[in-house]
CSV table of N, CA and C in Angstrom, one decimal:
chain,number,residue,atom,x,y,z
K,1,ALA,N,0.8,-1.2,0.0
K,1,ALA,CA,0.0,0.0,0.0
K,1,ALA,C,0.9,1.3,0.0
K,2,SER,N,2.1,1.2,0.6
K,2,SER,CA,2.9,2.4,0.6
K,2,SER,C,3.4,2.8,-0.7
K,3,SER,N,3.3,2.0,-1.7
K,3,SER,CA,3.9,2.3,-3.1
K,3,SER,C,2.8,2.8,-4.0
K,4,LEU,N,1.5,3.0,-3.5
K,4,LEU,CA,0.5,3.5,-4.4
K,4,LEU,C,0.6,5.1,-4.5
K,5,PHE,N,0.2,5.6,-5.6
K,5,PHE,CA,0.2,7.0,-5.9
K,5,PHE,C,-1.0,7.7,-5.2
K,6,GLU,N,-0.7,8.7,-4.5
K,6,GLU,CA,-1.8,9.5,-3.9
K,6,GLU,C,-2.4,10.6,-4.8
K,7,ASP,N,-1.5,11.0,-5.7
K,7,ASP,CA,-1.9,12.1,-6.7
K,7,ASP,C,-1.6,11.6,-8.1
K,8,TYR,N,-2.6,10.9,-8.7
K,8,TYR,CA,-2.4,10.3,-10.0
K,8,TYR,C,-3.7,10.6,-10.8
K,9,GLU,N,-3.5,11.1,-12.0
K,9,GLU,CA,-4.7,11.4,-12.9
K,9,GLU,C,-4.3,11.3,-14.3
K,10,GLU,N,-5.2,10.8,-15.1
K,10,GLU,CA,-5.0,10.8,-16.6
K,10,GLU,C,-6.3,11.1,-17.3
K,11,GLY,N,-6.1,11.7,-18.5
K,11,GLY,CA,-7.3,12.1,-19.2
K,11,GLY,C,-7.0,12.7,-20.5
K,12,THR,N,-7.9,13.4,-21.1
K,12,THR,CA,-7.7,14.1,-22.4
K,12,THR,C,-7.8,15.6,-22.1
K,13,TRP,N,-7.2,16.3,-23.1
K,13,TRP,CA,-7.2,17.8,-23.0
K,13,TRP,C,-7.6,18.3,-24.4
K,14,THR,N,-8.0,19.5,-24.5
K,14,THR,CA,-8.4,20.1,-25.8
K,14,THR,C,-7.5,21.3,-26.1
K,15,PRO,N,-6.6,21.0,-27.1
K,15,PRO,CA,-5.7,22.1,-27.5
K,15,PRO,C,-6.5,23.2,-28.2
K,16,THR,N,-6.2,24.5,-28.0
K,16,THR,CA,-6.8,25.6,-28.6
K,16,THR,C,-5.7,26.4,-29.3
K,17,ILE,N,-6.1,27.1,-30.4
K,17,ILE,CA,-5.2,27.9,-31.1
K,17,ILE,C,-5.2,29.3,-30.5
K,18,ASN,N,-4.0,29.8,-30.2
K,18,ASN,CA,-3.8,31.1,-29.6
K,18,ASN,C,-3.3,32.1,-30.7
K,19,SER,N,-2.4,31.6,-31.6
K,19,SER,CA,-2.0,32.4,-32.8
K,19,SER,C,-1.4,31.4,-33.8
K,20,GLY,N,-1.3,31.9,-35.1
K,20,GLY,CA,-0.7,31.2,-36.2
K,20,GLY,C,-1.8,30.6,-37.1
K,21,GLY,N,-3.0,30.8,-36.8
K,21,GLY,CA,-4.1,30.2,-37.6
K,21,GLY,C,-5.5,30.5,-37.0
K,22,SER,N,-6.5,30.0,-37.6
K,22,SER,CA,-7.8,30.3,-37.1
K,22,SER,C,-8.4,29.1,-36.3
K,23,SER,N,-7.9,27.9,-36.6
K,23,SER,CA,-8.4,26.7,-35.9
K,23,SER,C,-7.4,25.6,-36.1
K,24,ILE,N,-7.6,24.5,-35.3
K,24,ILE,CA,-6.7,23.4,-35.4
K,24,ILE,C,-7.5,22.1,-35.3
K,25,THR,N,-6.9,21.1,-35.9
K,25,THR,CA,-7.5,19.7,-35.8
K,25,THR,C,-6.4,18.9,-35.1
K,26,THR,N,-6.8,18.2,-34.0
K,26,THR,CA,-5.9,17.4,-33.3
K,26,THR,C,-6.5,16.0,-33.0
K,27,SER,N,-5.7,15.1,-32.6
K,27,SER,CA,-6.2,13.8,-32.1
K,27,SER,C,-5.2,13.3,-31.0
K,28,ASN,N,-5.6,12.4,-30.2
K,28,ASN,CA,-4.8,11.8,-29.2
K,28,ASN,C,-4.2,12.8,-28.2
K,29,ALA,N,-4.9,13.8,-27.9
K,29,ALA,CA,-4.5,14.8,-26.9
K,29,ALA,C,-4.7,14.2,-25.5
K,30,THR,N,-3.7,13.7,-24.9
K,30,THR,CA,-3.9,13.1,-23.6
K,30,THR,C,-2.9,13.6,-22.6
K,31,TYR,N,-3.2,13.4,-21.3
K,31,TYR,CA,-2.2,13.8,-20.3
K,31,TYR,C,-2.2,12.8,-19.1
K,32,ILE,N,-1.1,12.8,-18.4
K,32,ILE,CA,-0.9,12.0,-17.2
K,32,ILE,C,-0.3,12.9,-16.2
K,33,LYS,N,-0.9,13.0,-15.0
K,33,LYS,CA,-0.4,13.8,-13.9
K,33,LYS,C,0.0,12.9,-12.7
K,34,VAL,N,1.2,13.0,-12.3
K,34,VAL,CA,1.7,12.2,-11.1
K,34,VAL,C,2.3,13.3,-10.2
K,35,GLY,N,1.7,13.5,-9.1
K,35,GLY,CA,2.2,14.6,-8.2
K,35,GLY,C,2.2,15.9,-8.9
K,36,ASN,N,3.3,16.6,-9.0
K,36,ASN,CA,3.3,17.9,-9.7
K,36,ASN,C,3.9,17.8,-11.1
K,37,ALA,N,4.1,16.6,-11.6
K,37,ALA,CA,4.6,16.4,-13.0
K,37,ALA,C,3.5,16.1,-13.9
K,38,VAL,N,3.3,16.8,-15.0
K,38,VAL,CA,2.3,16.6,-16.0
K,38,VAL,C,3.0,16.3,-17.3
K,39,THR,N,2.6,15.2,-18.0
K,39,THR,CA,3.0,14.9,-19.3
K,39,THR,C,1.9,15.0,-20.3
K,40,ILE,N,2.0,15.8,-21.3
K,40,ILE,CA,1.0,15.9,-22.3
K,40,ILE,C,1.5,15.4,-23.6
K,41,THR,N,0.6,14.8,-24.4
K,41,THR,CA,0.9,14.4,-25.8
K,41,THR,C,-0.2,14.9,-26.7
K,42,CYS,N,0.1,15.0,-28.0
K,42,CYS,CA,-0.9,15.5,-28.9
K,42,CYS,C,-0.4,15.2,-30.3
K,43,ASN,N,-1.3,14.9,-31.2
K,43,ASN,CA,-1.1,14.8,-32.7
K,43,ASN,C,-1.8,16.0,-33.3
K,44,LEU,N,-1.0,17.0,-33.7
K,44,LEU,CA,-1.5,18.2,-34.4
K,44,LEU,C,-1.6,17.8,-35.9
K,45,GLU,N,-2.8,17.7,-36.4
K,45,GLU,CA,-3.1,17.2,-37.7
K,45,GLU,C,-3.2,18.3,-38.8
K,46,SER,N,-3.8,19.4,-38.4
K,46,SER,CA,-3.9,20.5,-39.4
K,46,SER,C,-4.2,21.8,-38.7
K,47,ILE,N,-3.9,22.9,-39.4
K,47,ILE,CA,-4.2,24.3,-38.9
K,47,ILE,C,-5.1,24.9,-40.0
K,48,GLY,N,-6.2,25.5,-39.5
K,48,GLY,CA,-7.1,26.2,-40.4
K,48,GLY,C,-6.7,27.6,-40.7
K,49,THR,N,-6.7,28.1,-41.9
K,49,THR,CA,-6.3,29.4,-42.3
K,49,THR,C,-5.0,29.8,-41.6
K,50,GLU,N,-4.0,29.0,-42.0
K,50,GLU,CA,-2.6,29.2,-41.5
K,50,GLU,C,-2.2,30.7,-41.8
K,51,ASN,N,-1.4,31.2,-40.9
K,51,ASN,CA,-0.8,32.6,-41.3
K,51,ASN,C,0.6,32.6,-40.8
K,52,SER,N,1.2,33.8,-41.0
K,52,SER,CA,2.7,33.9,-40.7
K,52,SER,C,2.9,34.2,-39.2
K,53,GLY,N,1.9,34.3,-38.4
K,53,GLY,CA,2.1,34.5,-37.0
K,53,GLY,C,2.7,33.3,-36.3
K,54,ALA,N,3.4,33.6,-35.3
K,54,ALA,CA,4.0,32.5,-34.5
K,54,ALA,C,2.9,31.5,-34.0
K,55,LEU,N,3.1,30.2,-34.2
K,55,LEU,CA,2.2,29.2,-33.8
K,55,LEU,C,2.2,29.0,-32.3
K,56,ARG,N,1.1,29.2,-31.6
K,56,ARG,CA,0.9,29.1,-30.2
K,56,ARG,C,-0.3,28.3,-29.9
K,57,LEU,N,-0.2,27.3,-29.0
K,57,LEU,CA,-1.4,26.5,-28.6
K,57,LEU,C,-1.7,26.8,-27.1
K,58,GLY,N,-2.9,26.7,-26.7
K,58,GLY,CA,-3.3,26.8,-25.3
K,58,GLY,C,-4.1,25.6,-25.0
K,59,GLY,N,-4.7,25.6,-23.8
K,59,GLY,CA,-5.6,24.6,-23.4
K,59,GLY,C,-5.0,23.5,-22.6
K,60,ILE,N,-3.7,23.6,-22.2
K,60,ILE,CA,-3.1,22.6,-21.4
K,60,ILE,C,-3.9,22.3,-20.1
K,61,PRO,N,-3.8,21.1,-19.6
K,61,PRO,CA,-4.7,20.7,-18.5
K,61,PRO,C,-4.4,21.4,-17.1
K,62,TYR,N,-3.1,21.7,-16.9
K,62,TYR,CA,-2.7,22.3,-15.6
K,62,TYR,C,-1.8,23.5,-15.9
K,63,THR,N,-1.8,24.5,-15.1
K,63,THR,CA,-1.0,25.7,-15.2
K,63,THR,C,0.5,25.3,-14.8
K,64,PRO,N,1.5,25.7,-15.6
K,64,PRO,CA,2.9,25.4,-15.2
K,64,PRO,C,3.3,26.3,-14.1
K,65,ILE,N,4.3,25.9,-13.3
K,65,ILE,CA,4.8,26.8,-12.2
K,65,ILE,C,5.5,28.0,-12.9
K,66,SER,N,5.6,29.0,-12.1
K,66,SER,CA,6.3,30.2,-12.6
K,66,SER,C,7.7,29.9,-12.9
K,67,GLY,N,8.1,30.3,-14.1
K,67,GLY,CA,9.5,30.0,-14.5
K,67,GLY,C,9.7,28.6,-14.9
K,68,GLY,N,8.6,27.8,-15.0
K,68,GLY,CA,8.7,26.4,-15.2
K,68,GLY,C,8.7,26.0,-16.7
K,69,ASN,N,9.3,26.7,-17.5
K,69,ASN,CA,9.4,26.3,-19.0
K,69,ASN,C,9.9,24.9,-19.1
K,70,ALA,N,9.3,24.2,-20.1
K,70,ALA,CA,9.8,22.8,-20.3
K,70,ALA,C,9.8,22.5,-21.8
K,71,ARG,N,10.8,21.9,-22.3
K,71,ARG,CA,10.9,21.5,-23.7
K,71,ARG,C,10.6,20.1,-23.9
K,72,GLY,N,9.9,19.8,-25.0
K,72,GLY,CA,9.5,18.4,-25.3
K,72,GLY,C,9.9,17.9,-26.7
K,73,ALA,N,9.7,16.7,-26.9
K,73,ALA,CA,10.1,16.0,-28.2
K,73,ALA,C,9.0,16.2,-29.2
K,74,CYS,N,9.4,16.3,-30.5
K,74,CYS,CA,8.4,16.4,-31.6
K,74,CYS,C,8.8,15.5,-32.7
K,75,ALA,N,7.9,15.0,-33.4
K,75,ALA,CA,8.1,14.3,-34.7
K,75,ALA,C,7.2,15.0,-35.7
K,76,ALA,N,7.8,15.4,-36.8
K,76,ALA,CA,7.1,16.2,-37.8
K,76,ALA,C,7.1,15.4,-39.2
K,77,HIS,N,6.0,15.7,-39.9
K,77,HIS,CA,5.9,15.1,-41.2
K,77,HIS,C,5.3,16.2,-42.2
K,78,SER,N,6.0,16.5,-43.3
K,78,SER,CA,5.5,17.4,-44.3
K,78,SER,C,5.4,18.8,-43.8
K,79,VAL,N,6.3,19.2,-42.8
K,79,VAL,CA,6.3,20.6,-42.3
K,79,VAL,C,7.3,21.4,-43.2
K,80,ASP,N,6.9,22.5,-43.7
K,80,ASP,CA,7.7,23.2,-44.7
K,80,ASP,C,8.3,24.5,-44.0
K,81,SER,N,9.3,24.2,-43.2
K,81,SER,CA,9.9,25.3,-42.4
K,81,SER,C,11.0,26.0,-43.1
K,82,GLY,N,11.6,25.3,-44.2
K,82,GLY,CA,12.7,25.9,-44.9
K,82,GLY,C,14.0,25.7,-44.2
K,83,HIS,N,14.0,24.9,-43.1
K,83,HIS,CA,15.2,24.6,-42.4
K,83,HIS,C,15.4,23.1,-42.3
K,84,ASP,N,16.6,22.7,-42.0
K,84,ASP,CA,16.9,21.3,-41.9
K,84,ASP,C,17.3,20.9,-40.5
K,85,GLY,N,16.9,21.7,-39.5
K,85,GLY,CA,17.3,21.5,-38.1
K,85,GLY,C,16.2,20.8,-37.3
K,86,TRP,N,16.2,21.1,-36.0
K,86,TRP,CA,15.3,20.4,-35.1
K,86,TRP,C,14.0,21.2,-34.9
K,87,ILE,N,12.9,20.6,-34.6
K,87,ILE,CA,11.7,21.2,-34.2
K,87,ILE,C,11.4,20.7,-32.8
K,88,THR,N,11.0,21.6,-31.9
K,88,THR,CA,10.7,21.3,-30.6
K,88,THR,C,9.5,22.1,-30.1
K,89,ALA,N,8.9,21.6,-29.1
K,89,ALA,CA,7.7,22.3,-28.5
K,89,ALA,C,8.1,22.6,-27.0
K,90,ASP,N,7.7,23.8,-26.6
K,90,ASP,CA,7.9,24.3,-25.3
K,90,ASP,C,6.6,24.7,-24.6
K,91,VAL,N,6.5,24.3,-23.4
K,91,VAL,CA,5.4,24.8,-22.5
K,91,VAL,C,6.0,25.9,-21.7
K,92,ARG,N,5.5,27.1,-21.8
K,92,ARG,CA,6.0,28.3,-21.1
K,92,ARG,C,5.1,28.5,-19.8
K,93,SER,N,5.7,29.3,-18.9
K,93,SER,CA,4.9,29.6,-17.7
K,93,SER,C,3.6,30.3,-17.9
K,94,ASN,N,3.5,30.9,-19.1
K,94,ASN,CA,2.2,31.6,-19.4
K,94,ASN,C,1.1,30.6,-19.8
K,95,GLY,N,1.4,29.3,-19.9
K,95,GLY,CA,0.4,28.3,-20.2
K,95,GLY,C,0.3,28.0,-21.7
K,96,LEU,N,1.1,28.6,-22.5
K,96,LEU,CA,1.1,28.4,-23.9
K,96,LEU,C,2.2,27.4,-24.4
K,97,ILE,N,1.9,26.7,-25.5
K,97,ILE,CA,2.9,25.9,-26.1
K,97,ILE,C,3.4,26.6,-27.3
K,98,TYR,N,4.8,26.8,-27.4
K,98,TYR,CA,5.5,27.4,-28.4
K,98,TYR,C,6.2,26.4,-29.3
K,99,PHE,N,6.2,26.5,-30.6
K,99,PHE,CA,6.9,25.6,-31.5
K,99,PHE,C,8.1,26.4,-32.0
K,100,ILE,N,9.3,25.9,-31.9
K,100,ILE,CA,10.5,26.5,-32.3
K,100,ILE,C,11.3,25.6,-33.2
K,101,GLU,N,12.1,26.1,-34.0
K,101,GLU,CA,13.0,25.3,-34.9
K,101,GLU,C,14.4,25.9,-34.9
K,102,SER,N,15.3,25.0,-35.2
K,102,SER,CA,16.7,25.4,-35.3
K,102,SER,C,17.2,25.3,-36.7
K,103,ASN,N,18.1,26.1,-37.1
K,103,ASN,CA,18.8,26.0,-38.4
K,103,ASN,C,20.0,25.1,-38.1
K,104,ALA,N,20.1,24.0,-38.8
K,104,ALA,CA,21.2,23.1,-38.5
K,104,ALA,C,22.6,23.7,-38.7
K,105,GLU,N,22.7,24.7,-39.5
K,105,GLU,CA,24.0,25.3,-39.8
K,105,GLU,C,24.5,26.2,-38.7
K,106,ASN,N,23.6,26.9,-38.0
K,106,ASN,CA,24.1,27.8,-36.9
K,106,ASN,C,23.4,27.6,-35.6
K,107,ALA,N,22.4,26.7,-35.5
K,107,ALA,CA,21.7,26.3,-34.3
K,107,ALA,C,21.0,27.5,-33.7
K,108,ASN,N,20.6,28.5,-34.5
K,108,ASN,CA,19.7,29.6,-34.0
K,108,ASN,C,18.3,29.1,-33.9
K,109,TRP,N,17.7,29.3,-32.8
K,109,TRP,CA,16.3,28.9,-32.6
K,109,TRP,C,15.4,30.1,-33.0
K,110,GLN,N,14.2,29.8,-33.6
K,110,GLN,CA,13.3,30.8,-34.0
K,110,GLN,C,11.9,30.2,-33.9
K,111,ASP,N,10.9,31.1,-33.8
K,111,ASP,CA,9.5,30.7,-33.7
K,111,ASP,C,9.1,30.1,-35.1
K,112,MET,N,8.2,29.1,-35.0
K,112,MET,CA,7.6,28.6,-36.2
K,112,MET,C,6.2,29.2,-36.4
K,113,SER,N,5.9,29.5,-37.7
K,113,SER,CA,4.6,30.1,-37.9
K,113,SER,C,3.6,29.0,-38.3
K,114,GLY,N,2.3,29.4,-38.2
K,114,GLY,CA,1.3,28.5,-38.7
K,114,GLY,C,1.4,28.1,-40.1
K,115,SER,N,1.8,29.0,-41.0
K,115,SER,CA,1.9,28.8,-42.4
K,115,SER,C,3.0,27.7,-42.7
K,116,GLU,N,3.9,27.4,-41.8
K,116,GLU,CA,4.9,26.4,-42.0
K,116,GLU,C,4.3,25.0,-41.9
K,117,PHE,N,3.1,24.9,-41.3
K,117,PHE,CA,2.5,23.6,-41.1
K,117,PHE,C,1.4,23.2,-42.1
K,118,ASP,N,1.4,24.0,-43.3
K,118,ASP,CA,0.4,23.7,-44.3
K,118,ASP,C,0.6,22.2,-44.8
K,119,ASN,N,-0.5,21.4,-44.6
K,119,ASN,CA,-0.5,20.0,-45.0
K,119,ASN,C,0.5,19.2,-44.1
K,120,GLY,N,1.0,19.7,-43.0
K,120,GLY,CA,1.9,19.0,-42.2
K,120,GLY,C,1.2,18.3,-41.0
K,121,HIS,N,2.0,17.5,-40.3
K,121,HIS,CA,1.5,16.8,-39.1
K,121,HIS,C,2.7,16.9,-38.1
K,122,LEU,N,2.3,17.1,-36.8
K,122,LEU,CA,3.3,17.2,-35.8
K,122,LEU,C,2.8,16.5,-34.5
K,123,VAL,N,3.6,15.6,-34.0
K,123,VAL,CA,3.3,14.8,-32.8
K,123,VAL,C,4.3,15.3,-31.7
K,124,PHE,N,3.7,15.7,-30.5
K,124,PHE,CA,4.7,16.2,-29.5
K,124,PHE,C,4.3,15.6,-28.1
K,125,THR,N,5.3,15.5,-27.3
K,125,THR,CA,5.2,15.1,-25.9
K,125,THR,C,6.0,16.1,-25.0
K,126,ILE,N,5.4,16.6,-24.0
K,126,ILE,CA,6.1,17.5,-23.1
K,126,ILE,C,5.8,17.2,-21.7
K,127,THR,N,6.8,17.2,-20.8
K,127,THR,CA,6.6,17.0,-19.4
K,127,THR,C,6.9,18.3,-18.7
K,128,TYR,N,6.0,18.8,-17.9
K,128,TYR,CA,6.3,20.1,-17.2
K,128,TYR,C,5.8,20.0,-15.7
K,129,ARG,N,6.1,21.0,-14.9
K,129,ARG,CA,5.8,21.0,-13.5
K,129,ARG,C,4.6,21.9,-13.3
K,130,THR,N,3.7,21.6,-12.4
K,130,THR,CA,2.6,22.4,-11.9
K,130,THR,C,2.7,22.5,-10.4
K,131,SER,N,1.9,23.4,-9.8
K,131,SER,CA,2.0,23.6,-8.4
K,131,SER,C,1.0,22.6,-7.7
């Protein structure tokens, strides 16, 4: 009995678009919370009316701790970023998910826009801390 979790929860969450487009289509948006650690996953399938604004998603199930930015793993398909570096997703303490990319030549990180996801798919997993 002493090895049972006292604070364990799992469920689904609904990602919302904050910027970079007018709407999103997602699937498999799930989370697991153990204590103050929250792991979210999502398959971002499409963005409606993509635009050049930085892509930001909201709707995460728990608010991150102040200063609790966390970076997560991404897998991308048919994303037209114009770079050959890495794509990653960040949960910031403001509760939004930021998508950033690196240029393999100089490793400079920059925001990805909604228009870079035209016909693309992105799967991401992020673990962050909540209070």
